[in-house]
Coordinates of C-alpha atoms in Angstrom, one line a residue:
Chain P
M75 CA -39.1 -83.3 -177.0
R76 CA -41.5 -80.5 -177.9
R77 CA -40.1 -78.2 -175.2
F78 CA -36.6 -79.0 -176.4
L79 CA -37.6 -78.0 -179.9
K80 CA -39.1 -74.8 -178.7
G81 CA -36.0 -73.9 -176.7
L82 CA -33.9 -74.7 -179.8
Q83 CA -36.1 -72.3 -181.9
G84 CA -35.7 -69.6 -179.3
F85 CA -32.0 -70.0 -179.1
Y86 CA -31.7 -69.9 -182.9
M87 CA -33.7 -66.7 -183.1
V88 CA -31.6 -65.1 -180.4
L89 CA -28.5 -66.0 -182.5
V90 CA -30.0 -64.6 -185.7
F91 CA -31.0 -61.3 -184.0
L92 CA -27.6 -61.1 -182.4
F93 CA -26.1 -61.4 -185.9
L94 CA -28.4 -58.8 -187.3
Y95 CA -28.0 -56.2 -184.6
A96 CA -24.4 -56.7 -183.3
P97 CA -22.7 -54.6 -186.0
V98 CA -25.2 -51.8 -185.6
M99 CA -24.8 -51.8 -181.8
V100 CA -21.0 -51.9 -182.1
L101 CA -21.2 -48.8 -184.3
I102 CA -23.4 -47.0 -181.9
V103 CA -21.3 -47.9 -178.9
L104 CA -18.1 -46.9 -180.6
S105 CA -19.5 -43.5 -181.6
F106 CA -19.4 -42.6 -177.9
N107 CA -15.9 -44.1 -177.3
K108 CA -13.2 -41.7 -176.2
A109 CA -10.4 -43.9 -177.5
K110 CA -9.8 -43.6 -181.2
S111 CA -9.1 -47.3 -181.6
R112 CA -12.0 -49.4 -182.4
A113 CA -11.0 -52.1 -179.9
V114 CA -10.7 -50.5 -176.5
W115 CA -13.2 -48.6 -174.5
G116 CA -11.7 -45.3 -173.4
G117 CA -14.6 -43.7 -171.7
F118 CA -17.8 -41.9 -172.8
T119 CA -17.5 -38.9 -175.0
L120 CA -19.6 -36.8 -177.4
D121 CA -16.4 -35.5 -179.1
W122 CA -17.0 -37.3 -182.3
Y123 CA -20.5 -35.8 -182.7
R124 CA -19.0 -32.3 -182.0
K125 CA -16.3 -32.9 -184.6
L126 CA -18.9 -34.1 -187.0
F127 CA -20.8 -30.9 -186.8
E128 CA -17.6 -28.9 -187.4
N129 CA -16.7 -31.0 -190.5
R130 CA -17.5 -28.8 -193.4
E131 CA -17.2 -31.6 -196.0
I132 CA -19.8 -33.6 -194.1
L133 CA -22.1 -30.7 -193.5
S134 CA -22.2 -29.8 -197.2
S135 CA -22.8 -33.3 -198.3
L136 CA -25.6 -33.5 -195.7
E137 CA -27.1 -30.5 -197.3
V138 CA -26.9 -32.0 -200.8
T139 CA -28.4 -35.2 -199.5
L140 CA -31.4 -33.5 -197.9
V141 CA -32.1 -31.2 -200.8
V142 CA -31.8 -34.0 -203.4
A143 CA -34.0 -36.2 -201.2
L144 CA -36.7 -33.6 -200.7
V145 CA -36.8 -32.3 -204.3
S146 CA -36.7 -35.8 -205.9
A147 CA -39.4 -37.0 -203.5
L148 CA -41.7 -34.1 -204.4
V149 CA -41.1 -34.3 -208.1
A150 CA -41.4 -38.1 -208.2
T151 CA -44.5 -38.2 -206.2
A152 CA -46.1 -35.4 -208.3
V153 CA -45.3 -37.2 -211.6
A154 CA -46.5 -40.5 -210.1
T155 CA -49.8 -39.0 -208.9
V156 CA -50.6 -37.5 -212.3
T157 CA -49.6 -40.7 -214.1
C158 CA -51.6 -42.9 -211.8
L159 CA -54.7 -40.8 -212.3
G160 CA -54.3 -40.9 -216.1
L161 CA -53.5 -44.5 -216.4
D162 CA -57.1 -45.7 -216.9
H163 CA -57.4 -43.6 -220.0
L164 CA -54.7 -45.6 -221.8
R165 CA -55.5 -48.6 -223.9
K166 CA -55.0 -51.8 -222.0
R167 CA -51.9 -53.0 -223.9
I168 CA -50.1 -49.7 -223.7
R169 CA -51.0 -49.5 -220.0
S170 CA -49.6 -52.9 -219.2
L171 CA -46.5 -52.1 -221.3
L172 CA -46.0 -48.8 -219.4
L173 CA -46.4 -50.5 -216.0
S174 CA -43.9 -53.3 -216.8
A175 CA -41.4 -50.7 -218.0
T176 CA -42.0 -48.9 -214.7
Y177 CA -40.5 -51.9 -213.0
I178 CA -37.3 -51.7 -214.9
P179 CA -35.4 -49.5 -212.4
I180 CA -36.6 -51.7 -209.6
V181 CA -35.7 -55.0 -211.2
N182 CA -32.4 -53.9 -212.7
P183 CA -29.3 -54.1 -210.5
D184 CA -28.5 -50.6 -209.0
L185 CA -25.1 -50.9 -210.6
V186 CA -26.6 -51.1 -214.1
T187 CA -29.1 -48.3 -213.4
G188 CA -26.3 -46.1 -212.1
V189 CA -23.9 -46.9 -215.0
S190 CA -26.6 -46.5 -217.7
L191 CA -27.6 -43.1 -216.3
M192 CA -24.0 -42.0 -216.2
L193 CA -23.6 -43.0 -219.9
L194 CA -26.8 -41.1 -220.7
F195 CA -25.4 -37.9 -219.1
F196 CA -22.1 -38.4 -221.0
F197 CA -24.0 -38.8 -224.2
M198 CA -26.1 -35.6 -223.5
R199 CA -22.8 -33.8 -222.7
L200 CA -24.2 -33.0 -219.3
Q201 CA -21.5 -32.2 -216.7
L202 CA -21.9 -34.7 -213.8
G203 CA -23.0 -32.7 -210.7
F204 CA -26.0 -31.7 -208.7
V205 CA -28.4 -31.7 -211.6
T206 CA -27.5 -35.1 -212.9
L207 CA -27.6 -36.4 -209.3
L208 CA -31.1 -35.0 -208.8
L209 CA -32.3 -36.4 -212.2
A210 CA -31.0 -39.8 -211.3
H211 CA -32.8 -39.8 -207.9
I212 CA -36.1 -38.8 -209.6
V213 CA -35.6 -41.7 -212.1
F214 CA -35.3 -44.3 -209.4
N215 CA -37.9 -42.8 -207.2
I216 CA -40.8 -42.6 -209.6
P217 CA -41.4 -46.3 -209.8
Y218 CA -41.6 -46.6 -206.1
A219 CA -44.0 -43.6 -205.9
I220 CA -46.2 -45.2 -208.5
L221 CA -46.3 -48.5 -206.6
S222 CA -47.4 -46.6 -203.5
I223 CA -50.1 -44.5 -205.1
L224 CA -51.5 -47.0 -207.7
P225 CA -53.3 -49.2 -205.2
K226 CA -55.1 -46.2 -203.7
V227 CA -56.3 -45.1 -207.2
R228 CA -57.5 -48.6 -207.9
Q229 CA -59.4 -48.8 -204.6
M230 CA -61.1 -45.5 -205.3
D231 CA -64.7 -45.7 -206.4
R232 CA -64.7 -44.4 -210.0
N233 CA -68.3 -43.1 -209.6
L234 CA -67.2 -40.6 -206.9
Y235 CA -65.6 -38.4 -209.6
E236 CA -68.7 -38.7 -211.8
A237 CA -71.0 -37.9 -208.9
A238 CA -69.0 -34.8 -208.1
L239 CA -69.3 -33.6 -211.7
D240 CA -73.0 -34.4 -211.8
L241 CA -73.4 -32.3 -208.7
G242 CA -71.9 -29.4 -210.5
A243 CA -68.2 -29.4 -209.5
T244 CA -65.7 -28.4 -212.2
P245 CA -63.1 -31.1 -213.0
A246 CA -60.5 -29.1 -211.1
Q247 CA -62.8 -28.9 -208.1
A248 CA -63.6 -32.6 -208.3
L249 CA -59.9 -33.4 -208.4
R250 CA -59.0 -31.2 -205.5
K251 CA -62.0 -31.9 -203.2
V252 CA -62.8 -35.5 -204.1
I253 CA -60.0 -37.4 -205.8
L254 CA -56.9 -36.1 -203.9
P255 CA -58.3 -36.6 -200.4
E256 CA -59.2 -40.2 -201.5
I257 CA -55.6 -41.0 -202.6
M258 CA -53.8 -38.8 -200.0
P259 CA -52.6 -41.7 -197.8
G260 CA -50.9 -43.2 -200.8
V261 CA -49.4 -39.9 -201.8
I262 CA -48.0 -39.3 -198.4
N263 CA -46.6 -42.8 -198.1
A264 CA -45.0 -42.3 -201.5
L265 CA -43.3 -39.0 -200.3
I266 CA -41.9 -40.7 -197.2
L267 CA -40.8 -43.8 -199.0
T268 CA -39.0 -41.9 -201.9
F269 CA -37.4 -39.5 -199.4
T270 CA -36.0 -42.4 -197.4
L271 CA -34.9 -44.3 -200.5
S272 CA -33.1 -41.2 -201.8
I273 CA -31.2 -40.7 -198.5
D274 CA -30.4 -44.4 -198.5
D275 CA -29.0 -44.6 -202.0
F276 CA -25.3 -45.0 -202.6
V277 CA -24.7 -46.9 -205.8
I278 CA -26.7 -44.7 -208.2
S279 CA -25.5 -41.5 -206.6
Y280 CA -21.9 -42.7 -206.8
F281 CA -22.1 -43.0 -210.6
T282 CA -24.1 -39.9 -211.3
S283 CA -22.7 -37.2 -209.0
G284 CA -19.2 -36.6 -210.4
N285 CA -16.3 -35.3 -208.4
Q286 CA -17.7 -31.9 -207.3
V287 CA -20.8 -32.9 -205.5
S288 CA -21.2 -35.7 -203.0
T289 CA -24.0 -37.1 -200.8
L290 CA -23.5 -38.3 -197.3
A291 CA -23.2 -41.9 -198.4
I292 CA -20.5 -41.1 -200.9
T293 CA -18.6 -39.0 -198.3
I294 CA -18.8 -41.9 -195.8
Y295 CA -17.6 -44.3 -198.5
S296 CA -14.5 -42.3 -199.3
M297 CA -13.8 -41.7 -195.6
A298 CA -14.2 -45.4 -194.9
R299 CA -11.8 -46.4 -197.7
K300 CA -9.1 -44.0 -196.5
S301 CA -8.8 -44.6 -192.8
I302 CA -10.5 -45.4 -189.5
N303 CA -12.6 -42.4 -188.5
P304 CA -14.8 -42.4 -185.4
Q305 CA -16.8 -39.5 -186.9
I306 CA -18.3 -42.1 -189.3
N307 CA -19.6 -44.0 -186.3
A308 CA -21.3 -40.9 -185.0
L309 CA -22.7 -40.1 -188.4
S310 CA -23.9 -43.7 -188.9
T311 CA -25.6 -43.6 -185.5
L312 CA -27.4 -40.4 -186.5
M313 CA -28.4 -41.8 -189.9
F314 CA -29.6 -45.0 -188.4
V315 CA -31.8 -43.2 -185.9
S316 CA -33.3 -40.9 -188.4
V317 CA -34.2 -43.7 -190.9
L318 CA -35.6 -45.6 -187.9
V319 CA -37.8 -42.7 -186.9
L320 CA -39.1 -42.3 -190.5
L321 CA -39.8 -46.0 -190.8
V322 CA -41.7 -46.1 -187.5
I323 CA -43.8 -43.2 -188.8
V324 CA -44.6 -45.0 -192.0
N325 CA -45.4 -48.2 -190.2
I326 CA -47.7 -46.5 -187.7
R327 CA -49.4 -44.8 -190.6
T328 CA -50.0 -48.1 -192.6
S329 CA -51.1 -50.1 -189.5
R330 CA -53.5 -47.3 -188.7
D331 CA -54.8 -47.6 -192.3
V332 CA -55.2 -51.4 -191.9
R333 CA -57.1 -51.0 -188.6
K334 CA -59.4 -48.3 -190.0
K335 CA -60.5 -50.5 -193.0
P336 CA -62.9 -52.9 -191.3
K337 CA -64.7 -50.1 -189.5
E338 CA -65.3 -48.4 -192.8
V339 CA -66.6 -51.6 -194.4
S340 CA -69.1 -52.5 -191.7
P341 CA -71.9 -49.9 -191.5
Chain J
M259 CA -73.6 -35.1 -220.7
T260 CA -71.5 -32.2 -221.7
A261 CA -69.0 -33.0 -218.9
R262 CA -67.9 -36.3 -220.6
P263 CA -65.6 -35.0 -223.3
V264 CA -64.0 -32.5 -220.9
R265 CA -63.3 -35.2 -218.5
R266 CA -61.6 -37.4 -221.0
S267 CA -59.5 -34.6 -222.6
L268 CA -58.3 -33.6 -219.1
S269 CA -56.7 -36.8 -218.1
R270 CA -55.9 -38.4 -221.4
Y271 CA -52.7 -36.5 -221.5
A272 CA -51.8 -37.1 -217.9
T273 CA -49.6 -40.1 -218.7
Y274 CA -47.8 -38.4 -221.6
P275 CA -45.1 -36.7 -219.5
Y276 CA -44.2 -39.9 -217.8
I277 CA -44.1 -41.9 -221.1
L278 CA -41.7 -39.3 -222.5
W279 CA -39.7 -39.3 -219.2
M280 CA -39.4 -43.1 -219.3
A281 CA -38.3 -43.2 -222.9
V282 CA -35.5 -40.8 -222.1
F283 CA -34.4 -41.9 -218.6
T284 CA -35.2 -45.6 -218.4
I285 CA -35.2 -47.0 -221.9
A286 CA -32.6 -44.9 -223.6
P287 CA -29.9 -45.4 -220.9
L288 CA -30.2 -49.2 -221.3
L289 CA -29.9 -48.9 -225.0
L290 CA -26.9 -46.6 -224.5
V291 CA -25.1 -49.3 -222.5
A292 CA -25.5 -51.6 -225.5
F293 CA -24.4 -48.8 -227.8
Y294 CA -21.2 -48.1 -225.9
A295 CA -20.5 -51.9 -225.6
L296 CA -20.7 -52.3 -229.4
T297 CA -18.8 -49.2 -230.5
V298 CA -15.4 -47.6 -230.0
E299 CA -15.0 -43.8 -229.9
Q300 CA -12.5 -42.5 -232.4
P301 CA -10.2 -39.6 -231.6
D302 CA -12.4 -37.3 -233.8
G303 CA -15.4 -38.1 -231.7
R304 CA -17.1 -40.5 -234.1
F305 CA -18.4 -43.9 -232.9
V306 CA -17.4 -46.9 -234.9
L307 CA -19.2 -50.3 -234.6
S308 CA -16.8 -52.8 -233.1
L309 CA -16.7 -55.9 -230.9
E310 CA -13.6 -54.7 -229.2
G311 CA -15.3 -54.6 -225.8
F312 CA -16.2 -58.2 -225.9
R313 CA -12.8 -59.1 -227.4
N314 CA -11.1 -57.3 -224.5
I315 CA -13.0 -59.5 -222.1
L316 CA -11.7 -62.7 -223.8
Q317 CA -8.2 -61.3 -224.3
S318 CA -7.6 -60.1 -220.7
P319 CA -4.4 -61.5 -219.3
P320 CA -4.5 -65.3 -218.7
K321 CA -4.9 -66.5 -215.1
A322 CA -5.4 -69.8 -213.3
L323 CA -9.1 -70.2 -212.6
D324 CA -9.5 -69.9 -208.8
V325 CA -12.9 -71.3 -208.0
L326 CA -14.2 -74.2 -205.8
F327 CA -11.1 -76.2 -204.8
L328 CA -9.3 -76.1 -208.1
K329 CA -6.2 -74.5 -206.5
E330 CA -6.1 -76.9 -203.5
L331 CA -6.5 -79.8 -205.8
G332 CA -3.6 -78.6 -207.9
L333 CA -5.7 -78.3 -211.1
V334 CA -4.6 -75.5 -213.3
V335 CA -7.2 -74.2 -215.8
T336 CA -6.0 -71.1 -217.5
V337 CA -8.7 -68.6 -218.4
P338 CA -8.8 -64.9 -219.2
L339 CA -8.6 -62.7 -216.1
Y340 CA -12.1 -61.3 -216.5
I341 CA -13.6 -64.7 -216.9
D342 CA -11.9 -65.7 -213.6
V343 CA -13.3 -62.6 -211.9
F344 CA -16.8 -63.5 -213.3
A345 CA -16.4 -67.1 -212.1
R346 CA -15.3 -66.1 -208.6
S347 CA -18.2 -63.6 -208.3
L348 CA -20.6 -66.3 -209.3
E349 CA -19.1 -68.6 -206.7
I350 CA -19.4 -66.1 -203.9
A351 CA -22.9 -65.0 -204.9
L352 CA -24.1 -68.6 -205.1
A353 CA -22.5 -69.5 -201.7
S354 CA -24.0 -66.4 -200.1
T355 CA -27.4 -67.2 -201.6
L356 CA -27.2 -70.8 -200.3
F357 CA -26.2 -69.6 -196.8
C358 CA -29.0 -67.1 -196.8
L359 CA -31.4 -69.8 -197.6
L360 CA -30.1 -72.2 -195.0
L361 CA -30.1 -69.5 -192.3
G362 CA -33.2 -67.7 -193.5
Y363 CA -35.7 -70.6 -194.1
P364 CA -35.9 -71.5 -190.4
V365 CA -36.2 -67.9 -189.4
A366 CA -39.1 -67.4 -191.9
Y367 CA -40.7 -70.6 -190.6
I368 CA -40.5 -69.6 -187.0
L369 CA -41.8 -66.1 -187.7
A370 CA -44.7 -67.6 -189.7
R371 CA -45.6 -70.0 -186.9
R372 CA -45.7 -67.0 -184.5
A373 CA -47.9 -65.1 -186.9
A374 CA -50.4 -68.0 -187.0
R375 CA -50.5 -68.0 -183.2
L376 CA -50.9 -64.2 -183.1
R377 CA -53.8 -64.3 -185.5
G378 CA -53.2 -61.2 -187.6
G379 CA -51.8 -59.1 -184.7
S380 CA -48.7 -57.2 -185.6
D381 CA -45.5 -59.0 -184.6
A382 CA -42.8 -57.0 -182.9
L383 CA -40.2 -59.7 -183.8
L384 CA -41.0 -59.3 -187.5
M385 CA -40.6 -55.5 -187.2
L386 CA -37.3 -56.0 -185.5
F387 CA -36.3 -58.2 -188.4
V388 CA -37.2 -55.7 -191.0
I389 CA -35.6 -52.6 -189.4
P390 CA -31.9 -53.4 -190.2
M391 CA -32.9 -54.0 -193.9
W392 CA -33.8 -50.3 -194.1
M393 CA -30.4 -49.2 -192.9
N394 CA -28.0 -48.2 -195.5
T395 CA -26.0 -51.1 -197.0
L396 CA -23.0 -49.0 -196.9
L397 CA -23.3 -48.5 -193.1
R398 CA -24.1 -52.1 -192.5
T399 CA -21.1 -53.1 -194.4
Y400 CA -18.9 -50.5 -192.7
A401 CA -20.0 -51.9 -189.3
W402 CA -18.3 -55.2 -190.1
L403 CA -14.9 -53.4 -190.6
A404 CA -14.9 -52.5 -186.9
I405 CA -15.6 -56.1 -185.9
L406 CA -13.3 -57.9 -188.3
E407 CA -10.3 -55.6 -188.6
P408 CA -6.9 -56.9 -187.4
K409 CA -7.2 -55.0 -184.0
G410 CA -11.0 -55.2 -184.0
L411 CA -13.5 -56.7 -181.7
V412 CA -13.2 -60.4 -182.7
N413 CA -9.4 -60.4 -182.6
N414 CA -9.5 -58.7 -179.2
L415 CA -11.8 -61.3 -177.9
L416 CA -9.6 -64.1 -179.3
E417 CA -6.5 -62.6 -177.7
G418 CA -8.4 -62.2 -174.5
I419 CA -8.9 -65.9 -174.2
G420 CA -5.4 -66.6 -175.3
L421 CA -6.0 -67.6 -179.0
P422 CA -3.9 -66.2 -181.9
A423 CA -5.4 -63.3 -183.9
Q424 CA -6.9 -64.3 -187.2
R425 CA -6.8 -62.5 -190.5
L426 CA -10.6 -61.9 -190.9
L427 CA -10.7 -59.0 -193.3
Y428 CA -9.8 -58.6 -197.0
N429 CA -10.6 -62.2 -198.1
E430 CA -13.5 -64.2 -199.5
F431 CA -14.8 -65.0 -196.0
A432 CA -15.3 -61.3 -195.1
I433 CA -17.0 -60.6 -198.5
G434 CA -19.3 -63.6 -198.1
L435 CA -20.1 -62.7 -194.5
G436 CA -20.9 -59.1 -195.6
M437 CA -23.2 -60.4 -198.3
V438 CA -25.1 -62.9 -196.1
Y439 CA -25.5 -60.1 -193.5
N440 CA -26.8 -57.6 -196.0
Y441 CA -29.1 -59.8 -197.9
L442 CA -30.5 -62.2 -195.3
P443 CA -33.8 -60.2 -194.9
F444 CA -34.3 -60.4 -198.7
M445 CA -34.4 -64.2 -198.3
V446 CA -36.5 -64.3 -195.2
L447 CA -39.3 -61.9 -196.1
P448 CA -40.5 -63.6 -199.3
I449 CA -40.5 -67.0 -197.8
Y450 CA -42.3 -65.7 -194.7
S451 CA -45.0 -64.0 -196.8
V452 CA -45.7 -67.3 -198.6
L453 CA -45.6 -69.4 -195.4
V454 CA -48.1 -67.3 -193.5
K455 CA -50.6 -67.7 -196.4
I456 CA -50.6 -71.5 -196.2
S457 CA -53.9 -72.4 -194.8
P458 CA -53.7 -74.3 -191.5
S459 CA -56.4 -76.7 -192.8
V460 CA -54.0 -78.0 -195.4
V461 CA -51.6 -79.0 -192.7
E462 CA -54.4 -80.4 -190.6
A463 CA -55.6 -82.5 -193.6
A464 CA -52.2 -83.9 -194.0
E465 CA -52.0 -84.8 -190.3
D466 CA -55.5 -86.4 -190.4
L467 CA -54.3 -88.5 -193.3
G468 CA -51.5 -89.8 -191.1
A469 CA -48.5 -87.8 -192.0
D470 CA -46.0 -87.2 -189.2
R471 CA -44.4 -83.8 -188.6
T472 CA -41.5 -84.5 -190.9
R473 CA -43.7 -85.6 -193.7
V474 CA -46.1 -82.7 -193.3
F475 CA -43.1 -80.4 -193.8
T476 CA -41.4 -82.2 -196.6
K477 CA -44.5 -83.2 -198.6
V478 CA -46.8 -80.2 -197.9
V479 CA -45.3 -77.1 -196.3
F480 CA -42.0 -77.0 -198.1
P481 CA -43.4 -77.6 -201.7
L482 CA -46.0 -74.9 -201.0
S483 CA -43.4 -72.4 -199.9
L484 CA -41.3 -72.9 -203.1
P485 CA -42.5 -69.6 -204.7
G486 CA -41.2 -67.7 -201.7
V487 CA -37.9 -69.6 -201.9
V488 CA -37.6 -68.7 -205.6
S489 CA -38.2 -65.0 -205.1
G490 CA -35.9 -65.1 -202.1
I491 CA -33.1 -66.6 -204.2
N492 CA -33.6 -64.0 -206.9
M493 CA -33.6 -61.1 -204.5
V494 CA -30.4 -62.3 -202.8
F495 CA -28.5 -63.6 -205.9
M496 CA -28.9 -60.4 -208.0
P497 CA -27.4 -57.9 -205.5
A498 CA -24.8 -60.4 -204.4
M499 CA -23.7 -60.9 -208.0
T500 CA -23.6 -57.2 -208.8
T501 CA -22.4 -55.4 -205.6
F502 CA -19.1 -53.5 -205.7
L503 CA -19.6 -51.9 -202.3
V504 CA -19.1 -55.1 -200.3
P505 CA -16.0 -56.3 -202.1
N506 CA -14.5 -52.8 -202.1
L507 CA -14.9 -52.3 -198.4
L508 CA -14.5 -55.8 -197.0
G509 CA -12.2 -57.1 -199.7
G510 CA -10.1 -53.9 -199.4
G511 CA -10.1 -53.4 -203.1
R512 CA -7.6 -56.3 -203.3
Y513 CA -10.2 -58.8 -204.0
M514 CA -11.8 -58.1 -207.3
L515 CA -15.4 -59.1 -208.1
I516 CA -17.4 -58.4 -211.3
G517 CA -19.2 -55.4 -209.7
S518 CA -15.9 -53.8 -208.6
L519 CA -14.3 -54.6 -212.0
I520 CA -17.1 -52.7 -213.8
E521 CA -16.9 -49.8 -211.4
R522 CA -13.1 -49.6 -211.9
Q523 CA -13.4 -49.9 -215.7
Y524 CA -15.8 -47.0 -215.9
L525 CA -14.4 -44.6 -213.2
V526 CA -10.7 -45.4 -213.1
M527 CA -9.7 -46.9 -216.4
R528 CA -12.4 -44.8 -218.3
D529 CA -12.7 -47.6 -220.7
Q530 CA -16.4 -47.3 -221.6
T531 CA -16.3 -49.9 -224.3
T532 CA -15.0 -52.7 -222.2
A533 CA -17.0 -51.6 -219.1
S534 CA -20.2 -51.5 -221.1
A535 CA -19.5 -54.9 -222.6
L536 CA -19.0 -56.3 -219.1
S537 CA -22.2 -54.7 -217.9
I538 CA -24.2 -56.2 -220.8
V539 CA -22.7 -59.6 -220.0
L540 CA -23.5 -59.3 -216.3
L541 CA -27.1 -58.0 -216.9
L542 CA -27.9 -60.7 -219.4
F543 CA -26.5 -63.3 -217.1
V544 CA -28.4 -62.1 -214.1
L545 CA -31.7 -61.8 -216.0
A546 CA -31.2 -65.2 -217.6
T547 CA -30.6 -66.7 -214.1
M548 CA -33.7 -65.0 -212.7
R549 CA -35.8 -66.3 -215.6
F550 CA -34.4 -69.8 -215.3
V551 CA -35.0 -70.0 -211.6
T552 CA -38.5 -68.6 -212.0
R553 CA -39.4 -70.9 -214.8
Y554 CA -38.1 -74.0 -213.1
E555 CA -40.4 -73.2 -210.2
K556 CA -43.4 -72.7 -212.5
E557 CA -42.8 -76.0 -214.3
N558 CA -42.8 -77.7 -210.9
E559 CA -46.0 -76.1 -210.0
G560 CA -47.6 -77.2 -213.3
G561 CA -46.5 -80.8 -212.6
G562 CA -48.1 -80.6 -209.2
L563 CA -51.4 -79.5 -210.7
L564 CA -51.4 -82.5 -213.1
L565 CA -51.0 -84.9 -210.2

């Protein structure tokens, strides 16, 4: 009976993983398919990848995506770092109010966040375009950056800063030589996380980018709605692989962190 | 001693830029949604207070309510079109949440059992489960097009074994499937993280007191995992209720849900008043549901403590 249950569990997990991975695998396989139809295998080809890199619309939206991701990640992480360091100086009530308001973009449905930002830009008479897209990405990235950095600031020994000052460091030196190295792992994780989230976003970009500028996700969406296009398969494969690589890096970093901890604690 | 005032003056202002930023880009936009919902823009650019947005929702063209089995049972309940859209969205979102729970709980349970055996070692299977969650929802949804389309993979297989091709795309089934696929990890992970924290000694105590495996599960493990179930339900229900991507791609735009209705009202119809009114209704509904589910769970917990 026990063995039967175990076998059943294994079988169930195989089915679930098949369900999770089949669509991704189908996309990857089809991106190498010579036949344009999505149903028959017409032989191996890299044509779709070549066409992809000749597609100006896709290349320009790739550029927009990367620039927005990079800039919004940097700005959001910088703002989050400064905010986290100053948080202890706020009165308790204001601090908890600020932190719960920080959660708003995370808790709110993306649809509402996107729509509300679009209305804000309308109201400010800002033409939807690159600037509004970038602002929107910074808006939804800051909370995630704060959530990545805050634990590191909390873990940090408050006395370190005082000790540095007592030993004659200026506040700027203490910040650069003592505090920043302490919270660096959190800052770097925040950078990677916000960069990934920015690349990954569709809904908020869709409402805040207007007609002139589009990110990769938006280009894919409009292509997918129009017709079948194997270039999307190639693009999806590339995006999947790059997000995967980023995630593996983040995971290795965090698991290294976890493994390092006990060594530091035991003298 | 002299360093102290310097220290304070340096970082006291550190949070001010963010407080200002949040007021402009987080709080103000939400207030603006409410503002647009409650006003109508006049031709001369002035905004006049009005309930027209909400009136438009109730005065949308009448339609027979198409949820559950009302149609099959021959019951005709006429409601405004937008109410019908709302009801159908709710139906699909609830069904998807339920399916995610039924499919996901066993997965979380099996993964948690493995974690107990691995004793804190990292589990490759868990990693494998998390990876697809990080892939773009858009791409994950698009992938199903290739599988479900009329000349797609499934129909090819069906024809291969001599069965008639099925209409798999552009209906409720396709949308529900897309939602379950997209949001399943959001159900599994919270339940998993609660299950791994249940101390083995609790289970052992129940076993020592004579409970069999079924009773250990129904009386001990499952009640203890309820917080995870609750946050899983919240994390699946909210995106399922608000998505416009899944219905637009897998429903082919022919099958309107509340998310796609709001998207169309804003971007195609350019009717900000009605669209904002719909957004407010949706947001309040989703938040109220989350609160209700969370509170229900908390009350249960309180009861447990009294016993």
